[in-house]
């Protein structure tokens, strides 16, 4: 089970979670991404990221609220096809 970054992160990207992650499994591309992504293969499920998120966007995979379940797939997709993940984010929450 990995942690997942969900919709509240979109267009906020505080990055506190990046600073506390002991395995550097949270990534994004500056100027391209609207949210941060957790690599489900690298995440060690330590939970350090969850309490530091100022917008409560991070959840353990089993605890992701129903309205954010799509982000489980989107986080994993970013590591295989970042453009496809970005397109899904924009579908779910179009840019303002």
PDB file of C-alpha atoms in Angstrom:
ATOM      1  CA  UNK A   1       0.000   0.000   0.000  1.00  0.00           C
ATOM      2  CA  UNK A   2       1.342   3.409  -0.975  1.00  0.00           C
ATOM      3  CA  UNK A   3       0.286   6.926  -0.180  1.00  0.00           C
ATOM      4  CA  UNK A   4      -1.570   8.956  -2.812  1.00  0.00           C
ATOM      5  CA  UNK A   5      -1.742  12.690  -3.485  1.00  0.00           C
ATOM      6  CA  UNK A   6      -5.254  13.772  -4.405  1.00  0.00           C
ATOM      7  CA  UNK A   7      -7.157  16.733  -5.846  1.00  0.00           C
ATOM      8  CA  UNK A   8      -6.614  19.310  -3.067  1.00  0.00           C
ATOM      9  CA  UNK A   9      -2.943  19.465  -4.142  1.00  0.00           C
ATOM     10  CA  UNK A  10      -3.851  20.691  -7.625  1.00  0.00           C
ATOM     11  CA  UNK A  11      -2.526  24.209  -8.200  1.00  0.00           C
ATOM     12  CA  UNK A  12      -1.241  24.369  -4.590  1.00  0.00           C
ATOM     13  CA  UNK A  13       1.838  22.099  -4.625  1.00  0.00           C
ATOM     14  CA  UNK A  14       3.131  23.178  -1.208  1.00  0.00           C
ATOM     15  CA  UNK A  15       6.039  20.672  -1.365  1.00  0.00           C
ATOM     16  CA  UNK A  16       6.279  20.166   2.420  1.00  0.00           C
ATOM     17  CA  UNK A  17       5.766  16.482   1.689  1.00  0.00           C
ATOM     18  CA  UNK A  18       8.780  16.423  -0.635  1.00  0.00           C
ATOM     19  CA  UNK A  19      10.980  17.818   2.124  1.00  0.00           C
ATOM     20  CA  UNK A  20      10.023  15.121   4.668  1.00  0.00           C
ATOM     21  CA  UNK A  21       9.950  12.064   2.412  1.00  0.00           C
ATOM     22  CA  UNK A  22      12.849   9.823   3.503  1.00  0.00           C
ATOM     23  CA  UNK A  23      13.013   7.967   0.165  1.00  0.00           C
ATOM     24  CA  UNK A  24      12.419  10.877  -2.248  1.00  0.00           C
ATOM     25  CA  UNK A  25       9.432   9.197  -3.903  1.00  0.00           C
ATOM     26  CA  UNK A  26       7.404  12.397  -4.485  1.00  0.00           C
ATOM     27  CA  UNK A  27       7.987  14.020  -7.850  1.00  0.00           C
ATOM     28  CA  UNK A  28       6.737  16.615 -10.314  1.00  0.00           C
ATOM     29  CA  UNK A  29       8.029  18.558 -13.301  1.00  0.00           C
ATOM     30  CA  UNK A  30       8.295  22.296 -12.711  1.00  0.00           C
ATOM     31  CA  UNK A  31       6.114  24.211 -15.149  1.00  0.00           C
ATOM     32  CA  UNK A  32       4.318  21.092 -16.388  1.00  0.00           C
ATOM     33  CA  UNK A  33       2.514  19.579 -13.411  1.00  0.00           C
ATOM     34  CA  UNK A  34      -0.378  20.960 -11.383  1.00  0.00           C
ATOM     35  CA  UNK A  35       0.035  18.441  -8.541  1.00  0.00           C
ATOM     36  CA  UNK A  36       2.694  16.273  -6.943  1.00  0.00           C
ATOM     37  CA  UNK A  37       2.882  12.508  -7.501  1.00  0.00           C
ATOM     38  CA  UNK A  38       3.951   9.653  -5.214  1.00  0.00           C
ATOM     39  CA  UNK A  39       5.680   6.709  -6.857  1.00  0.00           C
ATOM     40  CA  UNK A  40       3.777   3.645  -5.570  1.00  0.00           C
ATOM     41  CA  UNK A  41       6.802   1.408  -6.212  1.00  0.00           C
ATOM     42  CA  UNK A  42       9.180   3.583  -4.161  1.00  0.00           C
ATOM     43  CA  UNK A  43       6.837   4.634  -1.334  1.00  0.00           C
ATOM     44  CA  UNK A  44       7.704   2.805   1.892  1.00  0.00           C
ATOM     45  CA  UNK A  45       4.373   3.662   3.547  1.00  0.00           C
ATOM     46  CA  UNK A  46       6.020   5.587   6.365  1.00  0.00           C
ATOM     47  CA  UNK A  47       3.304   8.255   6.387  1.00  0.00           C
ATOM     48  CA  UNK A  48       5.699  11.164   6.969  1.00  0.00           C
ATOM     49  CA  UNK A  49       4.115  13.116   4.120  1.00  0.00           C
ATOM     50  CA  UNK A  50       0.518  12.956   5.299  1.00  0.00           C
ATOM     51  CA  UNK A  51       0.602  15.201   8.407  1.00  0.00           C
ATOM     52  CA  UNK A  52       2.666  17.960   6.776  1.00  0.00           C
ATOM     53  CA  UNK A  53       0.273  18.518   3.860  1.00  0.00           C
ATOM     54  CA  UNK A  54      -1.459  21.848   4.520  1.00  0.00           C
ATOM     55  CA  UNK A  55      -4.450  20.995   2.292  1.00  0.00           C
ATOM     56  CA  UNK A  56      -5.071  17.391   3.426  1.00  0.00           C
ATOM     57  CA  UNK A  57      -4.395  15.980  -0.026  1.00  0.00           C
ATOM     58  CA  UNK A  58      -2.394  12.898   1.008  1.00  0.00           C
ATOM     59  CA  UNK A  59      -3.980   9.609   2.048  1.00  0.00           C
ATOM     60  CA  UNK A  60      -2.927   6.004   2.492  1.00  0.00           C
ATOM     61  CA  UNK A  61      -4.202   4.168  -0.582  1.00  0.00           C
ATOM     62  CA  UNK A  62      -6.834   2.269   1.424  1.00  0.00           C
ATOM     63  CA  UNK A  63      -8.075   5.522   2.995  1.00  0.00           C
ATOM     64  CA  UNK A  64      -8.506   7.634  -0.149  1.00  0.00           C
ATOM     65  CA  UNK A  65     -12.021   9.155  -0.036  1.00  0.00           C
ATOM     66  CA  UNK A  66     -14.374   7.897  -2.751  1.00  0.00           C
ATOM     67  CA  UNK A  67     -14.414  11.230  -4.596  1.00  0.00           C
ATOM     68  CA  UNK A  68     -10.617  11.024  -5.020  1.00  0.00           C
ATOM     69  CA  UNK A  69     -10.211   7.317  -5.932  1.00  0.00           C
ATOM     70  CA  UNK A  70      -9.153   8.224  -9.513  1.00  0.00           C
ATOM     71  CA  UNK A  71      -5.947   9.713  -8.123  1.00  0.00           C
ATOM     72  CA  UNK A  72      -4.694   6.259  -7.077  1.00  0.00           C
ATOM     73  CA  UNK A  73      -4.411   5.382 -10.758  1.00  0.00           C
ATOM     74  CA  UNK A  74      -3.217   8.856 -11.761  1.00  0.00           C
ATOM     75  CA  UNK A  75      -0.270   8.855  -9.336  1.00  0.00           C
ATOM     76  CA  UNK A  76       0.909   5.475 -10.679  1.00  0.00           C
ATOM     77  CA  UNK A  77       0.273   6.504 -14.297  1.00  0.00           C
ATOM     78  CA  UNK A  78       2.550   9.559 -14.007  1.00  0.00           C
ATOM     79  CA  UNK A  79       5.556   7.258 -13.631  1.00  0.00           C
ATOM     80  CA  UNK A  80       4.680   5.426 -16.869  1.00  0.00           C
ATOM     81  CA  UNK A  81       3.176   8.239 -18.963  1.00  0.00           C
ATOM     82  CA  UNK A  82       3.354  11.692 -17.368  1.00  0.00           C
ATOM     83  CA  UNK A  83       1.428  13.363 -20.206  1.00  0.00           C
ATOM     84  CA  UNK A  84      -1.463  10.920 -19.819  1.00  0.00           C
ATOM     85  CA  UNK A  85      -1.541  11.566 -16.065  1.00  0.00           C
ATOM     86  CA  UNK A  86      -1.570  15.327 -16.661  1.00  0.00           C
ATOM     87  CA  UNK A  87      -4.451  14.916 -19.110  1.00  0.00           C
ATOM     88  CA  UNK A  88      -6.439  12.947 -16.502  1.00  0.00           C
ATOM     89  CA  UNK A  89      -5.824  15.648 -13.890  1.00  0.00           C
ATOM     90  CA  UNK A  90      -7.069  18.276 -16.343  1.00  0.00           C
ATOM     91  CA  UNK A  91     -10.161  16.170 -17.099  1.00  0.00           C
ATOM     92  CA  UNK A  92     -11.038  15.854 -13.431  1.00  0.00           C
ATOM     93  CA  UNK A  93     -10.240  19.448 -12.544  1.00  0.00           C
ATOM     94  CA  UNK A  94      -9.867  21.737 -15.563  1.00  0.00           C
ATOM     95  CA  UNK A  95      -7.439  24.651 -15.250  1.00  0.00           C
ATOM     96  CA  UNK A  96      -9.064  27.843 -14.006  1.00  0.00           C
TER      97      UNK A  96
END
